[in-house]
Every structure is written in structure tokens, then in C-alpha cells.
mmCIF file of N, CA and C in Angstrom:
data_model
loop_
_atom_site.group_PDB
_atom_site.id
_atom_site.type_symbol
_atom_site.label_atom_id
_atom_site.label_comp_id
_atom_site.label_asym_id
_atom_site.label_seq_id
_atom_site.Cartn_x
_atom_site.Cartn_y
_atom_site.Cartn_z
ATOM 1 N N MET A 13 -13.562 14.311 -13.472
ATOM 2 C CA MET A 13 -12.175 13.132 -12.127
ATOM 3 C C MET A 13 -12.677 12.525 -11.437
ATOM 4 N N VAL A 14 -13.718 14.075 -10.627
ATOM 5 C CA VAL A 14 -13.574 13.131 -9.715
ATOM 6 C C VAL A 14 -14.572 12.020 -9.758
ATOM 7 N N GLY A 15 -15.257 11.724 -9.616
ATOM 8 C CA GLY A 15 -16.515 10.482 -10.612
ATOM 9 C C GLY A 15 -15.961 9.448 -11.220
ATOM 10 N N ALA A 16 -14.939 9.551 -11.707
ATOM 11 C CA ALA A 16 -14.258 8.130 -12.950
ATOM 12 C C ALA A 16 -13.374 7.190 -11.612
ATOM 13 N N VAL A 17 -12.826 8.405 -10.574
ATOM 14 C CA VAL A 17 -12.094 7.379 -9.897
ATOM 15 C C VAL A 17 -12.177 7.019 -8.897
ATOM 16 N N PHE A 18 -13.485 8.088 -8.322
ATOM 17 C CA PHE A 18 -13.829 7.310 -7.174
ATOM 18 C C PHE A 18 -15.051 5.894 -7.431
ATOM 19 N N LEU A 19 -15.625 5.696 -8.917
ATOM 20 C CA LEU A 19 -16.031 4.575 -9.475
ATOM 21 C C LEU A 19 -15.286 4.030 -10.011
ATOM 22 N N SER A 20 -13.729 3.765 -10.041
ATOM 23 C CA SER A 20 -12.421 3.182 -10.559
ATOM 24 C C SER A 20 -12.094 2.531 -8.731
ATOM 25 N N GLU A 21 -11.943 3.369 -8.305
ATOM 26 C CA GLU A 21 -11.483 2.694 -6.984
ATOM 27 C C GLU A 21 -12.586 1.748 -6.057
ATOM 28 N N GLY A 22 -13.857 2.169 -6.473
ATOM 29 C CA GLY A 22 -14.748 1.475 -5.736
ATOM 30 C C GLY A 22 -14.712 -0.020 -6.924
ATOM 31 N N ILE A 23 -15.164 -0.573 -7.781
ATOM 32 C CA ILE A 23 -14.802 -1.915 -8.720
ATOM 33 C C ILE A 23 -13.705 -2.362 -8.241
ATOM 34 N N GLN A 24 -12.352 -1.683 -7.020
ATOM 35 C CA GLN A 24 -11.281 -2.250 -7.149
ATOM 36 C C GLN A 24 -11.976 -3.080 -5.704
ATOM 37 N N LYS A 25 -12.302 -2.163 -4.921
ATOM 38 C CA LYS A 25 -12.650 -2.837 -4.238
ATOM 39 C C LYS A 25 -13.176 -4.359 -3.580
ATOM 40 N N PHE A 26 -13.452 -4.483 -4.622
ATOM 41 C CA PHE A 26 -14.411 -5.708 -5.052
ATOM 42 C C PHE A 26 -13.237 -6.762 -5.943
ATOM 43 N N LEU A 27 -12.945 -6.189 -6.249
ATOM 44 C CA LEU A 27 -11.997 -7.199 -7.473
ATOM 45 C C LEU A 27 -10.629 -7.131 -6.695
ATOM 46 N N PHE A 28 -10.267 -6.202 -5.711
ATOM 47 C CA PHE A 28 -8.918 -7.041 -5.121
ATOM 48 C C PHE A 28 -9.141 -6.544 -3.860
ATOM 49 N N THR A 29 -9.910 -7.461 -3.166
ATOM 50 C CA THR A 29 -10.460 -7.419 -1.947
ATOM 51 C C THR A 29 -9.571 -7.725 -0.723
ATOM 52 N N GLU A 30 -8.471 -8.249 -1.031
ATOM 53 C CA GLU A 30 -7.034 -8.511 -0.072
ATOM 54 C C GLU A 30 -6.992 -7.244 0.106
ATOM 55 N N THR A 31 -6.364 -5.949 -1.277
ATOM 56 C CA THR A 31 -5.318 -5.066 -0.603
ATOM 57 C C THR A 31 -6.072 -3.491 -0.920
ATOM 58 N N LEU A 32 -6.903 -4.075 -1.278
ATOM 59 C CA LEU A 32 -8.099 -2.943 -1.183
ATOM 60 C C LEU A 32 -9.803 -2.709 -0.682
ATOM 61 N N GLY A 33 -10.098 -3.778 -0.373
ATOM 62 C CA GLY A 33 -11.297 -3.812 0.403
ATOM 63 C C GLY A 33 -11.332 -4.241 1.794
ATOM 64 N N ALA A 34 -11.791 -5.293 1.808
ATOM 65 C CA ALA A 34 -12.442 -5.349 3.309
ATOM 66 C C ALA A 34 -10.467 -5.834 3.336
ATOM 67 N N GLY A 35 -9.870 -6.602 2.979
ATOM 68 C CA GLY A 35 -8.143 -6.577 3.528
ATOM 69 C C GLY A 35 -7.709 -5.563 4.104
ATOM 70 N N ARG A 36 -7.679 -4.709 2.906
ATOM 71 C CA ARG A 36 -7.439 -2.830 3.665
ATOM 72 C C ARG A 36 -7.928 -2.410 4.745
ATOM 73 N N PHE A 37 -8.921 -2.653 4.585
ATOM 74 C CA PHE A 37 -10.270 -2.360 6.274
ATOM 75 C C PHE A 37 -9.754 -3.061 7.145
ATOM 76 N N GLU A 38 -9.715 -4.459 7.163
ATOM 77 C CA GLU A 38 -8.984 -5.450 8.547
ATOM 78 C C GLU A 38 -7.805 -4.633 8.800
ATOM 79 N N LYS A 39 -7.026 -3.840 8.198
ATOM 80 C CA LYS A 39 -5.063 -3.957 8.100
ATOM 81 C C LYS A 39 -5.128 -2.464 9.010
ATOM 82 N N ILE A 40 -5.597 -1.526 8.589
ATOM 83 C CA ILE A 40 -6.173 -0.026 9.317
ATOM 84 C C ILE A 40 -6.389 -0.405 10.691
ATOM 85 N N GLY A 41 -7.435 -1.560 11.168
ATOM 86 C CA GLY A 41 -8.230 -1.537 12.141
ATOM 87 C C GLY A 41 -9.957 -0.738 12.085
ATOM 88 N N LEU A 42 -10.317 -0.707 10.997
ATOM 89 C CA LEU A 42 -11.842 -0.439 11.386
ATOM 90 C C LEU A 42 -12.274 -1.971 10.618
ATOM 91 N N PRO A 43 -13.740 -1.382 12.255
ATOM 92 C CA PRO A 43 -14.345 -2.736 12.498
ATOM 93 C C PRO A 43 -15.841 -2.691 10.946
ATOM 94 N N SER A 44 -15.948 -4.213 11.233
ATOM 95 C CA SER A 44 -16.749 -4.662 10.661
ATOM 96 C C SER A 44 -16.011 -4.717 9.124
ATOM 97 N N PRO A 45 -15.306 -5.288 8.876
ATOM 98 C CA PRO A 45 -13.748 -5.691 7.130
ATOM 99 C C PRO A 45 -14.694 -5.392 6.220
ATOM 100 N N GLU A 46 -15.574 -6.627 6.380
ATOM 101 C CA GLU A 46 -15.655 -7.406 4.849
ATOM 102 C C GLU A 46 -16.955 -6.385 5.159
ATOM 103 N N PHE A 47 -18.137 -6.147 6.043
ATOM 104 C CA PHE A 47 -19.408 -5.245 5.355
ATOM 105 C C PHE A 47 -18.623 -4.059 4.622
ATOM 106 N N LEU A 48 -17.360 -3.129 5.670
ATOM 107 C CA LEU A 48 -17.527 -2.110 5.212
ATOM 108 C C LEU A 48 -16.529 -1.907 3.844
ATOM 109 N N GLY A 49 -15.618 -2.404 3.458
ATOM 110 C CA GLY A 49 -15.343 -2.477 2.161
ATOM 111 C C GLY A 49 -16.139 -2.750 1.304
ATOM 112 N N SER A 50 -17.330 -3.865 1.311
ATOM 113 C CA SER A 50 -18.207 -3.304 0.237
ATOM 114 C C SER A 50 -19.223 -2.132 0.463
ATOM 115 N N PHE A 51 -19.244 -1.909 1.919
ATOM 116 C CA PHE A 51 -20.603 -1.267 1.659
ATOM 117 C C PHE A 51 -19.778 0.050 1.406
ATOM 118 N N VAL A 52 -18.391 0.822 1.362
ATOM 119 C CA VAL A 52 -17.370 1.594 1.088
ATOM 120 C C VAL A 52 -17.864 1.243 -0.749
ATOM 121 N N GLY A 53 -17.003 0.505 -0.883
ATOM 122 C CA GLY A 53 -17.108 0.285 -2.385
ATOM 123 C C GLY A 53 -18.131 0.374 -3.034
ATOM 124 N N ALA A 54 -19.566 0.047 -2.298
ATOM 125 C CA ALA A 54 -20.615 0.361 -3.178
ATOM 126 C C ALA A 54 -21.655 2.101 -3.780
ATOM 127 N N PHE A 55 -20.874 2.824 -2.434
ATOM 128 C CA PHE A 55 -21.031 3.903 -2.137
ATOM 129 C C PHE A 55 -20.241 4.871 -3.244
ATOM 130 N N GLU A 56 -18.690 4.005 -3.307
ATOM 131 C CA GLU A 56 -18.223 4.783 -4.451
ATOM 132 C C GLU A 56 -18.654 4.613 -5.967
ATOM 133 N N ILE A 57 -18.864 3.347 -6.364
ATOM 134 C CA ILE A 57 -19.733 3.639 -7.369
ATOM 135 C C ILE A 57 -20.750 3.937 -7.520
ATOM 136 N N VAL A 58 -21.687 3.464 -6.852
ATOM 137 C CA VAL A 58 -22.596 4.559 -7.187
ATOM 138 C C VAL A 58 -22.831 5.945 -6.727
ATOM 139 N N CYS A 59 -21.578 6.719 -6.326
ATOM 140 C CA CYS A 59 -22.159 7.909 -5.948
ATOM 141 C C CYS A 59 -20.489 8.469 -7.417
ATOM 142 N N GLY A 60 -20.145 7.630 -7.658
ATOM 143 C CA GLY A 60 -18.731 7.985 -8.684
ATOM 144 C C GLY A 60 -20.029 8.299 -10.001
ATOM 145 N N SER A 61 -21.120 7.235 -9.874
ATOM 146 C CA SER A 61 -21.462 6.965 -11.656
ATOM 147 C C SER A 61 -22.703 8.213 -11.686
ATOM 148 N N LEU A 62 -22.836 8.299 -10.185
ATOM 149 C CA LEU A 62 -24.410 9.377 -9.954
ATOM 150 C C LEU A 62 -23.655 10.805 -10.889
ATOM 151 N N ILE A 63 -22.231 11.003 -10.308
ATOM 152 C CA ILE A 63 -21.828 11.925 -10.375
ATOM 153 C C ILE A 63 -20.902 12.412 -12.056
ATOM 154 N N LEU A 64 -19.951 11.238 -13.056
ATOM 155 C CA LEU A 64 -20.770 11.359 -14.596
ATOM 156 C C LEU A 64 -20.830 11.486 -15.065
ATOM 157 N N LEU A 65 -22.276 10.908 -14.318
ATOM 158 C CA LEU A 65 -23.823 11.419 -14.832
ATOM 159 C C LEU A 65 -24.067 12.446 -15.297
ATOM 160 N N GLY A 66 -24.154 13.971 -13.428
ATOM 161 C CA GLY A 66 -23.898 14.483 -13.559
ATOM 162 C C GLY A 66 -25.349 14.694 -13.232
ATOM 163 N N LEU A 67 -26.091 13.581 -12.617
ATOM 164 C CA LEU A 67 -27.503 14.007 -11.976
ATOM 165 C C LEU A 67 -27.444 13.001 -10.025
ATOM 166 N N LEU A 68 -28.258 14.709 -9.899
ATOM 167 C CA LEU A 68 -27.898 14.189 -8.155
ATOM 168 C C LEU A 68 -26.603 14.220 -7.806
ATOM 169 N N THR A 69 -26.187 15.874 -8.399
ATOM 170 C CA THR A 69 -24.406 15.663 -8.212
ATOM 171 C C THR A 69 -24.645 16.198 -6.679
ATOM 172 N N ARG A 70 -25.152 17.309 -6.163
ATOM 173 C CA ARG A 70 -25.063 17.353 -4.500
ATOM 174 C C ARG A 70 -25.208 16.093 -3.593
ATOM 175 N N LEU A 71 -25.888 15.790 -3.362
ATOM 176 C CA LEU A 71 -26.346 14.663 -3.160
ATOM 177 C C LEU A 71 -24.899 13.630 -3.097
ATOM 178 N N ALA A 72 -24.678 13.291 -4.252
ATOM 179 C CA ALA A 72 -24.170 12.141 -4.436
ATOM 180 C C ALA A 72 -21.998 12.766 -3.498
ATOM 181 N N ALA A 73 -21.958 13.628 -3.396
ATOM 182 C CA ALA A 73 -20.796 14.454 -3.259
ATOM 183 C C ALA A 73 -20.375 14.235 -1.588
ATOM 184 N N ILE A 74 -22.213 14.056 -0.783
ATOM 185 C CA ILE A 74 -21.896 13.751 0.656
ATOM 186 C C ILE A 74 -20.763 13.186 1.059
ATOM 187 N N PRO A 75 -21.669 11.319 0.312
ATOM 188 C CA PRO A 75 -21.216 10.577 0.713
ATOM 189 C C PRO A 75 -19.882 10.697 1.075
ATOM 190 N N LEU A 76 -19.729 11.191 -0.519
ATOM 191 C CA LEU A 76 -17.876 10.469 -0.961
ATOM 192 C C LEU A 76 -16.798 11.826 0.002
ATOM 193 N N ILE A 77 -17.424 12.739 0.222
ATOM 194 C CA ILE A 77 -16.637 13.370 0.914
ATOM 195 C C ILE A 77 -16.474 12.894 3.047
ATOM 196 N N ILE A 78 -17.427 12.018 3.151
ATOM 197 C CA ILE A 78 -17.525 11.863 4.684
ATOM 198 C C ILE A 78 -16.576 10.261 4.428
ATOM 199 N N ILE A 79 -16.414 9.821 2.840
ATOM 200 C CA ILE A 79 -15.059 8.747 2.912
ATOM 201 C C ILE A 79 -13.702 9.091 2.612
ATOM 202 N N MET A 80 -13.879 10.411 1.889
ATOM 203 C CA MET A 80 -11.839 11.155 2.073
ATOM 204 C C MET A 80 -12.081 11.622 3.889
ATOM 205 N N LEU A 81 -12.928 12.151 4.768
ATOM 206 C CA LEU A 81 -12.453 12.030 5.572
ATOM 207 C C LEU A 81 -11.736 11.297 6.440
ATOM 208 N N VAL A 82 -12.807 9.997 6.311
ATOM 209 C CA VAL A 82 -12.593 8.775 7.369
ATOM 210 C C VAL A 82 -11.140 8.201 6.724
ATOM 211 N N ALA A 83 -10.732 8.038 5.353
ATOM 212 C CA ALA A 83 -9.732 7.561 4.945
ATOM 213 C C ALA A 83 -8.696 8.346 5.576
ATOM 214 N N ILE A 84 -8.824 9.882 5.455
ATOM 215 C CA ILE A 84 -8.050 10.876 5.417
ATOM 216 C C ILE A 84 -7.234 10.806 6.911
ATOM 217 N N ALA A 85 -8.325 10.280 8.175
ATOM 218 C CA ALA A 85 -8.286 10.618 9.325
ATOM 219 C C ALA A 85 -7.580 8.698 9.686
ATOM 220 N N THR A 86 -8.097 8.018 8.765
ATOM 221 C CA THR A 86 -7.980 6.176 9.903
ATOM 222 C C THR A 86 -6.467 6.074 8.195
ATOM 223 N N THR A 87 -6.081 6.573 8.116
ATOM 224 C CA THR A 87 -4.374 6.329 7.179
ATOM 225 C C THR A 87 -3.692 7.157 7.384
ATOM 226 N N LYS A 88 -3.775 8.611 7.672
ATOM 227 C CA LYS A 88 -2.843 9.803 7.661
ATOM 228 C C LYS A 88 -2.409 10.292 8.331
ATOM 229 N N SER A 89 -2.756 10.339 9.243
ATOM 230 C CA SER A 89 -2.303 10.146 11.125
ATOM 231 C C SER A 89 -1.599 9.680 11.528
ATOM 232 N N GLU A 90 -1.535 8.311 11.679
ATOM 233 C CA GLU A 90 -0.070 7.030 11.816
ATOM 234 C C GLU A 90 0.802 7.936 11.013
ATOM 235 N N VAL A 91 1.072 7.915 9.855
ATOM 236 C CA VAL A 91 1.603 8.861 8.692
ATOM 237 C C VAL A 91 2.564 10.016 9.560
ATOM 238 N N LEU A 92 1.145 11.007 9.694
ATOM 239 C CA LEU A 92 1.834 12.608 10.415
ATOM 240 C C LEU A 92 2.438 12.084 12.279
ATOM 241 N N ALA A 93 2.109 10.920 12.982
ATOM 242 C CA ALA A 93 2.636 10.636 14.072
ATOM 243 C C ALA A 93 4.102 10.352 13.786
ATOM 244 N N GLU A 94 4.136 9.608 12.742
ATOM 245 C CA GLU A 94 5.705 8.739 12.536
ATOM 246 C C GLU A 94 6.745 9.944 11.685
ATOM 247 N N LYS A 95 6.050 9.619 10.554
ATOM 248 C CA LYS A 95 7.145 10.088 9.858
ATOM 249 C C LYS A 95 6.909 12.349 8.958
ATOM 250 N N GLY A 96 6.641 12.394 10.131
ATOM 251 C CA GLY A 96 5.968 13.802 9.915
ATOM 252 C C GLY A 96 4.659 14.815 8.911
ATOM 253 N N PHE A 97 5.037 15.867 8.909
ATOM 254 C CA PHE A 97 3.648 17.108 8.476
ATOM 255 C C PHE A 97 3.849 16.404 7.184
ATOM 256 N N TRP A 98 5.113 16.986 6.248
ATOM 257 C CA TRP A 98 5.770 16.590 4.519
ATOM 258 C C TRP A 98 5.292 15.151 4.448
ATOM 259 N N GLU A 99 5.733 14.173 4.798
ATOM 260 C CA GLU A 99 5.634 12.978 4.763
ATOM 261 C C GLU A 99 3.783 13.222 4.506
ATOM 262 N N MET A 100 3.349 13.335 5.424
ATOM 263 C CA MET A 100 1.944 12.748 5.599
ATOM 264 C C MET A 100 1.067 13.402 3.638
ATOM 265 N N MET A 101 1.818 15.032 4.080
ATOM 266 C CA MET A 101 0.805 15.909 2.969
ATOM 267 C C MET A 101 1.477 15.003 1.727
ATOM 268 N N HIS A 102 2.688 14.511 1.016
ATOM 269 C CA HIS A 102 3.006 14.246 -0.127
ATOM 270 C C HIS A 102 2.277 12.755 -0.674
ATOM 271 N N GLY A 103 1.642 11.862 1.259
ATOM 272 C CA GLY A 103 0.957 10.916 1.075
ATOM 273 C C GLY A 103 -0.180 10.788 0.401
ATOM 274 N N SER A 104 -0.758 12.537 1.185
ATOM 275 C CA SER A 104 -1.919 12.198 1.203
ATOM 276 C C SER A 104 -3.130 13.730 0.212
ATOM 277 N N ARG A 105 -1.568 13.768 -1.371
ATOM 278 C CA ARG A 105 -1.846 14.377 -1.939
ATOM 279 C C ARG A 105 -3.130 13.894 -2.667
ATOM 280 N N THR A 106 -3.546 12.660 -2.765
ATOM 281 C CA THR A 106 -4.696 12.185 -3.815
ATOM 282 C C THR A 106 -6.040 12.371 -3.115
ATOM 283 N N ASP A 107 -5.638 11.790 -2.227
ATOM 284 C CA ASP A 107 -7.253 11.930 -0.942
ATOM 285 C C ASP A 107 -7.162 13.856 -0.869
ATOM 286 N N TRP A 108 -6.541 14.202 -0.530
ATOM 287 C CA TRP A 108 -7.073 15.810 -0.504
ATOM 288 C C TRP A 108 -7.460 16.015 -1.768
ATOM 289 N N ALA A 109 -6.930 16.006 -3.000
ATOM 290 C CA ALA A 109 -7.380 16.225 -4.222
ATOM 291 C C ALA A 109 -9.051 15.580 -4.346
ATOM 292 N N MET A 110 -9.942 14.668 -3.749
ATOM 293 C CA MET A 110 -10.809 14.228 -3.805
ATOM 294 C C MET A 110 -12.012 14.455 -3.256
ATOM 295 N N LEU A 111 -10.924 14.800 -1.793
ATOM 296 C CA LEU A 111 -11.983 15.300 -0.507
ATOM 297 C C LEU A 111 -12.481 17.130 -1.206
ATOM 298 N N LEU A 112 -11.652 17.801 -1.779
ATOM 299 C CA LEU A 112 -11.336 19.309 -1.933
ATOM 300 C C LEU A 112 -12.889 19.195 -3.514
ATOM 301 N N GLY A 113 -12.264 18.174 -4.425
ATOM 302 C CA GLY A 113 -13.346 17.977 -6.147
ATOM 303 C C GLY A 113 -14.446 17.922 -4.985
ATOM 304 N N SER A 114 -14.719 17.463 -4.676
ATOM 305 C CA SER A 114 -15.843 16.367 -3.710
ATOM 306 C C SER A 114 -16.923 17.263 -3.420
ATOM 307 N N ILE A 115 -15.706 18.834 -2.298
ATOM 308 C CA ILE A 115 -16.811 19.731 -1.291
ATOM 309 C C ILE A 115 -16.947 20.651 -3.096
ATOM 310 N N PHE A 116 -16.109 20.904 -3.945
ATOM 311 C CA PHE A 116 -16.390 22.067 -5.099
ATOM 312 C C PHE A 116 -17.597 20.931 -5.824
ATOM 313 N N LEU A 117 -17.591 20.006 -6.133
ATOM 314 C CA LEU A 117 -18.991 19.546 -6.553
ATOM 315 C C LEU A 117 -20.182 19.963 -4.950
ATOM 316 N N LEU A 118 -20.016 19.547 -4.546
ATOM 317 C CA LEU A 118 -21.464 20.156 -3.645
ATOM 318 C C LEU A 118 -21.644 21.030 -3.667
ATOM 319 N N ILE A 119 -20.428 22.176 -4.029
ATOM 320 C CA ILE A 119 -21.027 23.929 -3.100
ATOM 321 C C ILE A 119 -21.529 23.953 -4.968
ATOM 322 N N LYS A 120 -20.883 23.793 -6.540
ATOM 323 C CA LYS A 120 -20.985 24.460 -7.425
ATOM 324 C C LYS A 120 -22.006 23.405 -7.652
ATOM 325 N N GLY A 121 -22.214 22.048 -8.021
ATOM 326 C CA GLY A 121 -22.779 21.278 -8.224
ATOM 327 C C GLY A 121 -22.754 20.781 -9.850
ATOM 328 N N GLY A 122 -22.906 19.796 -10.626
ATOM 329 C CA GLY A 122 -22.214 19.053 -11.496
ATOM 330 C C GLY A 122 -22.452 19.957 -13.327
ATOM 331 N N GLY A 123 -22.604 20.976 -13.158
ATOM 332 C CA GLY A 123 -23.094 22.401 -13.914
ATOM 333 C C GLY A 123 -23.964 21.875 -15.450
ATOM 334 N N PHE A 124 -22.917 23.656 -16.416
ATOM 335 C CA PHE A 124 -24.097 23.072 -17.566
ATOM 336 C C PHE A 124 -24.501 21.992 -18.221
ATOM 337 N N TRP A 125 -23.496 20.962 -18.580
ATOM 338 C CA TRP A 125 -23.457 19.869 -19.268
ATOM 339 C C TRP A 125 -24.300 18.753 -17.957
ATOM 340 N N SER A 126 -24.817 18.543 -17.501
ATOM 341 C CA SER A 126 -25.576 17.685 -16.133
ATOM 342 C C SER A 126 -26.727 17.592 -16.033
ATOM 343 N N ALA A 127 -26.565 16.253 -16.102
ATOM 344 C CA ALA A 127 -28.154 16.089 -16.182
ATOM 345 C C ALA A 127 -29.107 16.477 -15.242
ATOM 346 N N ASP A 128 -28.774 16.841 -13.689
ATOM 347 C CA ASP A 128 -29.191 18.009 -12.907
ATOM 348 C C ASP A 128 -29.534 19.406 -13.289
ATOM 349 N N LYS A 129 -28.309 19.702 -14.821
ATOM 350 C CA LYS A 129 -29.271 21.785 -15.556
ATOM 351 C C LYS A 129 -29.768 21.080 -16.066
ATOM 352 N N THR A 130 -29.895 19.445 -17.076
ATOM 353 C CA THR A 130 -30.984 19.399 -18.640
ATOM 354 C C THR A 130 -32.300 19.266 -17.300
ATOM 355 N N LEU A 131 -32.511 18.428 -16.192
ATOM 356 C CA LEU A 131 -33.705 18.475 -15.572
ATOM 357 C C LEU A 131 -34.389 19.565 -14.848
ATOM 358 N N ILE A 132 -33.352 20.719 -14.489
ATOM 359 C CA ILE A 132 -34.027 21.950 -14.457
ATOM 360 C C ILE A 132 -34.313 22.705 -15.432
ATOM 361 N N LYS A 133 -34.399 23.074 -16.286
ATOM 362 C CA LYS A 133 -34.428 23.173 -16.980
ATOM 363 C C LYS A 133 -35.943 22.886 -18.475
ATOM 364 N N ASN A 134 -36.283 21.912 -18.036
ATOM 365 C CA ASN A 134 -36.904 20.513 -18.450
ATOM 366 C C ASN A 134 -37.981 20.883 -17.247
ATOM 367 N N GLY A 135 -38.271 21.471 -15.998
ATOM 368 C CA GLY A 135 -39.162 21.889 -14.892
ATOM 369 C C GLY A 135 -39.640 20.392 -14.191
ATOM 370 N N ALA A 136 -38.300 19.281 -14.073
ATOM 371 C CA ALA A 136 -38.805 18.269 -13.636
ATOM 372 C C ALA A 136 -38.452 18.154 -11.935
#
């Protein structure tokens, strides 16, 4: 699911730039929103695809962890300050799930059916 969600979100940053890509990045005050929207979207597509394939899983998880930490810090700190802890936790449940899923993949890798496992088994 981690790979599928990141792949989907990355594609949507290019399809819906005003609401999910550069426009959203501009709204929350991030610098260079045009560049950053495409940059983050591209990483989500590439790393999400790698995770779905189970290829370079641990390496692909690292940028996704960074993306989620920045997303939580930039979008949920204001909610925390204005509406409190529980509203922030409710609004960030998907963010936390994606962050913790990515951390799990960094620690455990792609698993038995992954391309990583096949490459290791074949000595590549």
C-alpha cells in the first residue's frame, strides 16, 4: 500500500497542480512551489514504483520518509497550534501511516517476494 499511495499521489501532483502540486505548495508557503511540486511528485512516482516492485526498497524508502516528515511539519503544525492535539492527530492519520510504513520498509526491506530478495538469492 505504501508504494501504491505514493505512486498515486505523485501522479496527482502532475494532474492536479493547483490543488495537489505547485498550487498547494504555494498555499502552505514552501519556496519555489513550481519546482518543488514537480520534484516531490517525481520522487513519489519513482520511489513508489520501486517499492511496488520491491526493487531498492530500503533506498526508495528514505526520500519518502523525508517527504512525510516535511509534510507533517508544514501542514500539521498550524492545525496543532490552532485546533489542538486531537484535531491534528485526526487530520494526520494518513501521513503517520505513510511515515511509519516507510520506516518499516527501511528497516525490513521488500520481503520474500521482492525483486531485492530475488537479486540477492541469484547473487546479483
